[in-house]
CSV table of N, CA, C and O in Angstrom, one decimal:
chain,number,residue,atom,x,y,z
A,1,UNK,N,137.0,50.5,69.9
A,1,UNK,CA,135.6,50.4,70.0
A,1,UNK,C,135.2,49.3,70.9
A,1,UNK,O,134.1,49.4,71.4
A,2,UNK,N,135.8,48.3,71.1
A,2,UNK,CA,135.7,46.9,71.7
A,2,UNK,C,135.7,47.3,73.2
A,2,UNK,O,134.9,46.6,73.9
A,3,UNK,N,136.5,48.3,73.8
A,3,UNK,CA,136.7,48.5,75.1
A,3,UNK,C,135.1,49.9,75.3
A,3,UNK,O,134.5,50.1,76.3
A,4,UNK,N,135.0,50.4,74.3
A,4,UNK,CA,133.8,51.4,74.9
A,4,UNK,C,132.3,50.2,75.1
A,4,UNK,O,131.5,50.1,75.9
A,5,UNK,N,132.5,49.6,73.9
A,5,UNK,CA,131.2,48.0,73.5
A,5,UNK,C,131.0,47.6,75.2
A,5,UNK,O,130.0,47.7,75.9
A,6,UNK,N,132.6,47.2,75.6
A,6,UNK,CA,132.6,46.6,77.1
A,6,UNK,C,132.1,47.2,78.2
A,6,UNK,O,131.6,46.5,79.1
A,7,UNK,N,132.2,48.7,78.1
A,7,UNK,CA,131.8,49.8,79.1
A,7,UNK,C,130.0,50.4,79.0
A,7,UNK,O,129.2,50.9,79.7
A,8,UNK,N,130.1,49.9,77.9
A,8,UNK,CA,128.6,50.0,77.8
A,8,UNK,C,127.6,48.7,78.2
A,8,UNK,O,126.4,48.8,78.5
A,9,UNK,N,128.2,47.6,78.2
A,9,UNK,CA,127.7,46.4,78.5
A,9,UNK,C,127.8,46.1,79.9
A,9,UNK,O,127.0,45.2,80.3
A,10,UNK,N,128.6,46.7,80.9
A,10,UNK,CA,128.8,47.0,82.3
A,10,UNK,C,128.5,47.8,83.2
A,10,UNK,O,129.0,47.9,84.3
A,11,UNK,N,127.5,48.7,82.5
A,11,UNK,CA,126.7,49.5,82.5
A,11,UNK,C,125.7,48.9,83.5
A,11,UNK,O,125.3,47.8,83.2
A,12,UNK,N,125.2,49.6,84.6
A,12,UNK,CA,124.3,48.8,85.8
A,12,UNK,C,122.6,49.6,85.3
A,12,UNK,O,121.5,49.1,85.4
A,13,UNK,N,122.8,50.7,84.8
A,13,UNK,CA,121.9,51.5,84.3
A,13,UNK,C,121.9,52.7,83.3
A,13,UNK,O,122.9,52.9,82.7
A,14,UNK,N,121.1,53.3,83.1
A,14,UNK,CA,121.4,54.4,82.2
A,14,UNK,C,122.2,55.7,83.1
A,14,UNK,O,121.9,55.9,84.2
A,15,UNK,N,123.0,56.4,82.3
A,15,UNK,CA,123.8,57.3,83.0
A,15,UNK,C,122.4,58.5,82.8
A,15,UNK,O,121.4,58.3,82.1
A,16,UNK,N,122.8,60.0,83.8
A,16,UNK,CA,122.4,60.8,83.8
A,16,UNK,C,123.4,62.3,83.2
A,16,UNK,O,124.5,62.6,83.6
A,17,UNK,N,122.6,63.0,82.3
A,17,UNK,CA,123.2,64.0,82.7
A,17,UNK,C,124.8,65.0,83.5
A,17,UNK,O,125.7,65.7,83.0
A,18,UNK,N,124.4,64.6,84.5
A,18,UNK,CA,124.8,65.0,85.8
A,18,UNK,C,126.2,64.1,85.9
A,18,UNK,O,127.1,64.6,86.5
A,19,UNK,N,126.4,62.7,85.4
A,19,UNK,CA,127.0,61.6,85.8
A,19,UNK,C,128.0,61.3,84.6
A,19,UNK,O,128.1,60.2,84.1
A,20,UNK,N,128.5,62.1,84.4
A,20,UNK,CA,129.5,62.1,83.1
A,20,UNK,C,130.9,61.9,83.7
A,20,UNK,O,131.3,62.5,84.7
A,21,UNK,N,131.6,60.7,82.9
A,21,UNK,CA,132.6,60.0,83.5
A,21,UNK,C,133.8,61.0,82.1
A,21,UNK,O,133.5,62.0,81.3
A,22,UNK,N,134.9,60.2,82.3
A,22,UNK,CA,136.2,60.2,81.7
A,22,UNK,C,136.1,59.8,80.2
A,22,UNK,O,136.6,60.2,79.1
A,23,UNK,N,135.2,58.7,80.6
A,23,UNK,CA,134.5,57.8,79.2
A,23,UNK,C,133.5,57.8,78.8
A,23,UNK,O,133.3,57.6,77.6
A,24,UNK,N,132.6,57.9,79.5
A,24,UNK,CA,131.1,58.5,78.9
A,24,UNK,C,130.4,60.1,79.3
A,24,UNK,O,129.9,60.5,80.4
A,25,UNK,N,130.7,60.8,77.6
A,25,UNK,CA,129.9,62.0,77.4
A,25,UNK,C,128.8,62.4,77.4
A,25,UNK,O,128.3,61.3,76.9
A,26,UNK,N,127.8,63.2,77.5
A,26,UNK,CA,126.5,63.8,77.2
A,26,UNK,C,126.9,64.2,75.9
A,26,UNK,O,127.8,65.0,75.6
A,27,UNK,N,125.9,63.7,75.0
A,27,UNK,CA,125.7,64.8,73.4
A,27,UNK,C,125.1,65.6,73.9
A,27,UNK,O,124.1,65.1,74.6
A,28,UNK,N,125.3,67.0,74.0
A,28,UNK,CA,124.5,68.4,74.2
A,28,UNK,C,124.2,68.7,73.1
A,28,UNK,O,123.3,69.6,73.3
A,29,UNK,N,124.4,68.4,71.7
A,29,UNK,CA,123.6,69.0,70.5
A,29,UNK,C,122.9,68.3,70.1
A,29,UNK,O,122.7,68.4,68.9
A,30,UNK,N,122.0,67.1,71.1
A,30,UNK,CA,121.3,66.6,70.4
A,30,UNK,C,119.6,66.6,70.9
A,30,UNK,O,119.2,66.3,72.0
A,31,UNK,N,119.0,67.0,70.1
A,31,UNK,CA,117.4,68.1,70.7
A,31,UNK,C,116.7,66.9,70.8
A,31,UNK,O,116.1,66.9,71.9
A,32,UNK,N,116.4,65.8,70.2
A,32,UNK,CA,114.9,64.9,70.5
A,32,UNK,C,115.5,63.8,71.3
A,32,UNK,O,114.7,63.5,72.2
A,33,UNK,N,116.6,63.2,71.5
A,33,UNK,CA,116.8,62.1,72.5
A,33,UNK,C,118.4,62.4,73.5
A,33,UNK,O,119.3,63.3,73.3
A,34,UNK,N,118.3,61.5,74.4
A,34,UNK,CA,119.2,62.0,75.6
A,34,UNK,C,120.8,61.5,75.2
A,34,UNK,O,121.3,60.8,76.0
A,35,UNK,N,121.6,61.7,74.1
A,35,UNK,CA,122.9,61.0,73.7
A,35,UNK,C,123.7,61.2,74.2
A,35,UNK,O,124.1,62.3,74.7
A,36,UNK,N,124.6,59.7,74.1
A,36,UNK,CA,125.6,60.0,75.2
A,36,UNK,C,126.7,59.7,74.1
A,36,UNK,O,126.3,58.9,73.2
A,37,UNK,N,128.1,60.2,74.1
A,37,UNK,CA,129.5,59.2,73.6
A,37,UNK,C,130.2,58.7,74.1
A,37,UNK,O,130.5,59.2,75.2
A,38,UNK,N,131.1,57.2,73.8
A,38,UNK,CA,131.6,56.7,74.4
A,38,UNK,C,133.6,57.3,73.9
A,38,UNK,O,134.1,57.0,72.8
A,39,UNK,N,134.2,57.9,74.5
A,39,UNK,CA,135.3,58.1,74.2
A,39,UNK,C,136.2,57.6,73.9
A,39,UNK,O,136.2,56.5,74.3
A,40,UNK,N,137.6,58.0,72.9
A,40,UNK,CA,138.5,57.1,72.2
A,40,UNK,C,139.8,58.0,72.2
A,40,UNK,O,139.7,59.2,71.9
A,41,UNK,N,140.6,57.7,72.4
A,41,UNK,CA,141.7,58.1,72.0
A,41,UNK,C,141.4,59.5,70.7
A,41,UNK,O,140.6,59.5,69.7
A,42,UNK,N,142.7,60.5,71.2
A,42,UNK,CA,142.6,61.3,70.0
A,42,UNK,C,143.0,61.0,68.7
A,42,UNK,O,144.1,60.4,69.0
A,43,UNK,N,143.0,60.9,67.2
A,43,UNK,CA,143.5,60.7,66.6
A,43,UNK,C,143.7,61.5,65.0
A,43,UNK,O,142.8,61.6,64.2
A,44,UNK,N,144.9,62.1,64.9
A,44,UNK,CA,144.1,63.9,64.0
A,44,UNK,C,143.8,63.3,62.8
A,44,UNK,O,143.4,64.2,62.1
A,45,UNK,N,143.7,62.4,62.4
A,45,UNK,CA,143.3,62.0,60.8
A,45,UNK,C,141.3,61.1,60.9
A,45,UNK,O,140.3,61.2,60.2
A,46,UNK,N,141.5,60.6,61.7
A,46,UNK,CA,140.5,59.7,61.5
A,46,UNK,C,139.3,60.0,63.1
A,46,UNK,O,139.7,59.7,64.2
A,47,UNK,N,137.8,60.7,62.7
A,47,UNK,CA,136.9,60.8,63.5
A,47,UNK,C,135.9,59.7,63.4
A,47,UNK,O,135.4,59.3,62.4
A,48,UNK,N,135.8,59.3,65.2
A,48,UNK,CA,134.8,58.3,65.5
A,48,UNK,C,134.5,58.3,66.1
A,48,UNK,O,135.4,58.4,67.0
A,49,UNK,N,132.8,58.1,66.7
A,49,UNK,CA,131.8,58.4,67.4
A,49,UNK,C,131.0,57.3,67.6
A,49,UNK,O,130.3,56.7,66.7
A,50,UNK,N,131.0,56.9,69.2
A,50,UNK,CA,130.3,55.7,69.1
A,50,UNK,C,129.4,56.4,70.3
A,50,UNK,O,129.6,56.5,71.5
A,51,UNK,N,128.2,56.8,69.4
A,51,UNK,CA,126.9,57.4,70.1
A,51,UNK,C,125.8,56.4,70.8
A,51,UNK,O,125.5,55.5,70.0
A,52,UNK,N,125.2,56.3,72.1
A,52,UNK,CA,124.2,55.7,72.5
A,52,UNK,C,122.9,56.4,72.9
A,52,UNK,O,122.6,57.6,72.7
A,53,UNK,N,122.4,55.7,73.3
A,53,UNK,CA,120.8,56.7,73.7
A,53,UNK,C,120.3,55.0,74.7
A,53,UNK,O,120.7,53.8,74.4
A,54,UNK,N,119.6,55.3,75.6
A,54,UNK,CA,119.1,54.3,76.4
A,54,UNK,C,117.8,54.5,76.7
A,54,UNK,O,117.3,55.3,77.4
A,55,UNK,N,117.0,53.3,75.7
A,55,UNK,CA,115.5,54.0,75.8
A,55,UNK,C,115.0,53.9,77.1
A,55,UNK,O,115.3,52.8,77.7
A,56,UNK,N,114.4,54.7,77.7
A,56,UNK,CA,113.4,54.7,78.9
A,56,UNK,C,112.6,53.0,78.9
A,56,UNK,O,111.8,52.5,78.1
A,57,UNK,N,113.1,52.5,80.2
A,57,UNK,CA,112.3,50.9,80.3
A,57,UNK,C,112.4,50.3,79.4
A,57,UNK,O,111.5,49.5,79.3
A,58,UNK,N,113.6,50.2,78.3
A,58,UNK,CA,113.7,49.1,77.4
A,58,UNK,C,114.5,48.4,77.8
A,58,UNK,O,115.0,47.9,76.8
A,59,UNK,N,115.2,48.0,79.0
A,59,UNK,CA,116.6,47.9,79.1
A,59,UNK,C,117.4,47.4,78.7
A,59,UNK,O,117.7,46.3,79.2
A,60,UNK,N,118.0,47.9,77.8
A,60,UNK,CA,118.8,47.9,76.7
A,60,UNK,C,119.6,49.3,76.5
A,60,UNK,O,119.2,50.3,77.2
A,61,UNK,N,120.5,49.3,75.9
A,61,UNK,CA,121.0,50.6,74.9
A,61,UNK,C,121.1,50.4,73.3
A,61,UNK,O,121.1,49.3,72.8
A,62,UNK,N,121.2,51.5,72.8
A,62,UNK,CA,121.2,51.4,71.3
A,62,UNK,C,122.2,52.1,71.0
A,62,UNK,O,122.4,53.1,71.6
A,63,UNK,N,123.4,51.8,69.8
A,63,UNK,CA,124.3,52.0,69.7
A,63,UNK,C,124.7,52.2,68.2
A,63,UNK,O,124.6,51.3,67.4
A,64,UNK,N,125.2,53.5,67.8
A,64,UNK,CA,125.3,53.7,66.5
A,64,UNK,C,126.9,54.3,66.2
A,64,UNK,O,127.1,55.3,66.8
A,65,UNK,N,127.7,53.7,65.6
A,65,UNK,CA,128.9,54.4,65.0
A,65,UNK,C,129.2,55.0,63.8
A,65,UNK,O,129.2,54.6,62.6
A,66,UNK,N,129.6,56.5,64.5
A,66,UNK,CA,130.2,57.3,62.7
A,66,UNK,C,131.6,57.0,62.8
A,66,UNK,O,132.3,56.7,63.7
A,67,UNK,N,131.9,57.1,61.2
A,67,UNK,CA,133.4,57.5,61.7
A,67,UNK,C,133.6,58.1,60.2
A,67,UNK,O,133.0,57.7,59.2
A,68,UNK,N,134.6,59.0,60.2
A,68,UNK,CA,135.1,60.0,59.4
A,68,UNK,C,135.9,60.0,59.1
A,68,UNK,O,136.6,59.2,59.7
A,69,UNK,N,136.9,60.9,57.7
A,69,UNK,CA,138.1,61.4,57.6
A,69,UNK,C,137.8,63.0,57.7
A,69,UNK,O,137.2,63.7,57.0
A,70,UNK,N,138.8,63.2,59.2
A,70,UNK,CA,138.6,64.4,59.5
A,70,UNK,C,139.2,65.6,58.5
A,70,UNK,O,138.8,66.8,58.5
A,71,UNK,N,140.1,65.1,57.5
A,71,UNK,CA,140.8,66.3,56.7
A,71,UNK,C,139.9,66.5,55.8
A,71,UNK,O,140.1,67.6,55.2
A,72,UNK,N,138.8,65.9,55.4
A,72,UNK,CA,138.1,66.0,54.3
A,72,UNK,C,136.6,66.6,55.1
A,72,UNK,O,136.0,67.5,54.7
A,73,UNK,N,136.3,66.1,56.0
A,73,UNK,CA,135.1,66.7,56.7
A,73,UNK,C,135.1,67.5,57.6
A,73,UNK,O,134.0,67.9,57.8
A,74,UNK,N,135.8,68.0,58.3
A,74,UNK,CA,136.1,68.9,59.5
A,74,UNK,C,135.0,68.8,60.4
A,74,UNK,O,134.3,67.8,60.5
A,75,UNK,N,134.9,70.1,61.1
A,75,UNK,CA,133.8,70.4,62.3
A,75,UNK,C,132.4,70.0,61.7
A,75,UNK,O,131.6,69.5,62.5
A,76,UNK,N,132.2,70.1,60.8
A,76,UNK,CA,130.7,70.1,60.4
A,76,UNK,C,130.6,68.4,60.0
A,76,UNK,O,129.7,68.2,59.3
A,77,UNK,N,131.4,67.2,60.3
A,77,UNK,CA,131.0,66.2,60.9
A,77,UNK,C,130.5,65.9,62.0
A,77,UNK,O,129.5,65.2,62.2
A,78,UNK,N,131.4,66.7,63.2
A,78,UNK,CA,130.9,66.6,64.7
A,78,UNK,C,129.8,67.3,64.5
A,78,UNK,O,129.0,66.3,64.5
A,79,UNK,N,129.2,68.0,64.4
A,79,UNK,CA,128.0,69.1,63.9
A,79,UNK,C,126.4,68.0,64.0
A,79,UNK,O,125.3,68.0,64.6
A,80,UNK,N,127.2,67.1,63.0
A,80,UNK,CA,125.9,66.5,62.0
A,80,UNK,C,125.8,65.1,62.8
A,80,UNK,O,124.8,64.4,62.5
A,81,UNK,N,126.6,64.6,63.7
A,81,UNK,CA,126.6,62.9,64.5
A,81,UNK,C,125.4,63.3,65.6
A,81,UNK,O,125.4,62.2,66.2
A,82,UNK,N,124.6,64.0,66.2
A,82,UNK,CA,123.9,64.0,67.0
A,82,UNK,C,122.5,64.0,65.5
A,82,UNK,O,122.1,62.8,65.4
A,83,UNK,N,121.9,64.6,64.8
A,83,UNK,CA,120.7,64.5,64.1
A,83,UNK,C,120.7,63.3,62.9
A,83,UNK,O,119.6,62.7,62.5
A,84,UNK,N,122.2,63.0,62.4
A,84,UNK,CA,122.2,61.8,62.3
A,84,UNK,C,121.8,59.9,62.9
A,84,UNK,O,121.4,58.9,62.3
A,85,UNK,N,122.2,60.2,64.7
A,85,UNK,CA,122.1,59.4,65.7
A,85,UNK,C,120.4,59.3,65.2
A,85,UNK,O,119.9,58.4,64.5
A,86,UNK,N,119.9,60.6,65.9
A,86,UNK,CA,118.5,60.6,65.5
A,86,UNK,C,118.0,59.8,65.1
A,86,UNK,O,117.3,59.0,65.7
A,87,UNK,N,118.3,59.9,63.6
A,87,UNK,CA,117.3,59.2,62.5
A,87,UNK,C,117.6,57.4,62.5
A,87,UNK,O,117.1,56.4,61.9
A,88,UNK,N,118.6,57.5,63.2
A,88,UNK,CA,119.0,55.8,63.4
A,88,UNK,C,118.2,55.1,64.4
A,88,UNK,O,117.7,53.9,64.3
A,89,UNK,N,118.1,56.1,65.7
A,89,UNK,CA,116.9,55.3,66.7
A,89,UNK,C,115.8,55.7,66.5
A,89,UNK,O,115.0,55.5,67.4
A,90,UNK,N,115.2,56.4,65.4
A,90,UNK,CA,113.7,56.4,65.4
A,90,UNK,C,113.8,55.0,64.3
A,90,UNK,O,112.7,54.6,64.1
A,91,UNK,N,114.9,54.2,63.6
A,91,UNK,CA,114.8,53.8,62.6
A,91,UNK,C,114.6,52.2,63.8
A,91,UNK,O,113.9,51.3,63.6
A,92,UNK,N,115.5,52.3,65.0
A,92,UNK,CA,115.3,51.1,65.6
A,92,UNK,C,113.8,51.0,66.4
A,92,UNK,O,113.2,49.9,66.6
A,93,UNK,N,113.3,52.3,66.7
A,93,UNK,CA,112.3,52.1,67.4
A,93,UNK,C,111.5,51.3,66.5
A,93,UNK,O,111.1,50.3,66.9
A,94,UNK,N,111.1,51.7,65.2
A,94,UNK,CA,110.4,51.1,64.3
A,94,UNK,C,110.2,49.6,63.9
A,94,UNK,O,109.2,48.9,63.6
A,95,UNK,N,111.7,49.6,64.0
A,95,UNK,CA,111.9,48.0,64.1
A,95,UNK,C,111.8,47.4,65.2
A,95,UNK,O,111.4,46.2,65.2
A,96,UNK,N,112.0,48.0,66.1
A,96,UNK,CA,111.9,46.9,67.5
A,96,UNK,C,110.3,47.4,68.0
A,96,UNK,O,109.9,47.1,69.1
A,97,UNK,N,109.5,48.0,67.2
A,97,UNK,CA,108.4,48.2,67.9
A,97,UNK,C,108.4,48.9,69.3
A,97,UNK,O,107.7,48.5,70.2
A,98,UNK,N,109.2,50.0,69.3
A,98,UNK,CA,109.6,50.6,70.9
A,98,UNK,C,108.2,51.7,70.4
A,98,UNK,O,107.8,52.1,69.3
A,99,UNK,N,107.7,51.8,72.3
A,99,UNK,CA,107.2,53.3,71.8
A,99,UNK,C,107.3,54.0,72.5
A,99,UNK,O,107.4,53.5,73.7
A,100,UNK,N,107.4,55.5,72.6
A,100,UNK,CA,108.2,56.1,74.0
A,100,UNK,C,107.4,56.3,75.2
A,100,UNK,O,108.0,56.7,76.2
């Protein structure tokens, strides 16, 4: 997680879409904000998701981690880390007083 922390801190701007590296994904299941993941090694027992979103003109990113046991949660973890993200940055907007 320390090496994706790094890659996001060296970050010159917010990625696009279009601009999806090796290491940073697009969440495509996620409907109200633009999420991206930061990638990790595979590992079959243990799921983790170090999701960002980069508010428009705040320049900053916001940064939330799941992490799972995949034998007990399966697919319908990956499923639920994008509407979960969600509710974490409407929770920072709140606190940091962001507004969109």
């Amino acid at each position: 997680m320390l090496a994706g922390l790094a890659l996001l801190r060296d970050l010159e701007e917010a990625p696009e879409p279009g601009e999806e590296t090796a290491e940073l994904k697009w969440v495509r299941q996620s409907r109200r904000y633009p999420l991206w993941r930061v990638s990790h090694h595979y590992h079959p027992d243990v799921a983790v998701r170090l999701i960002c979103w980069f508010p428009p003109k705040a320049g900053t990113v916001v940064v939330t981690l799941f992490a799972g046991d995949k034998k007990r949660i399966g697919d319908v973890w990956y499923d639920s880390v994008a509407p979960r993200a969600d509710g974490l940055i409407e929770q920072w907007m709140r606190e940091a007083e962001y507004e969109k």
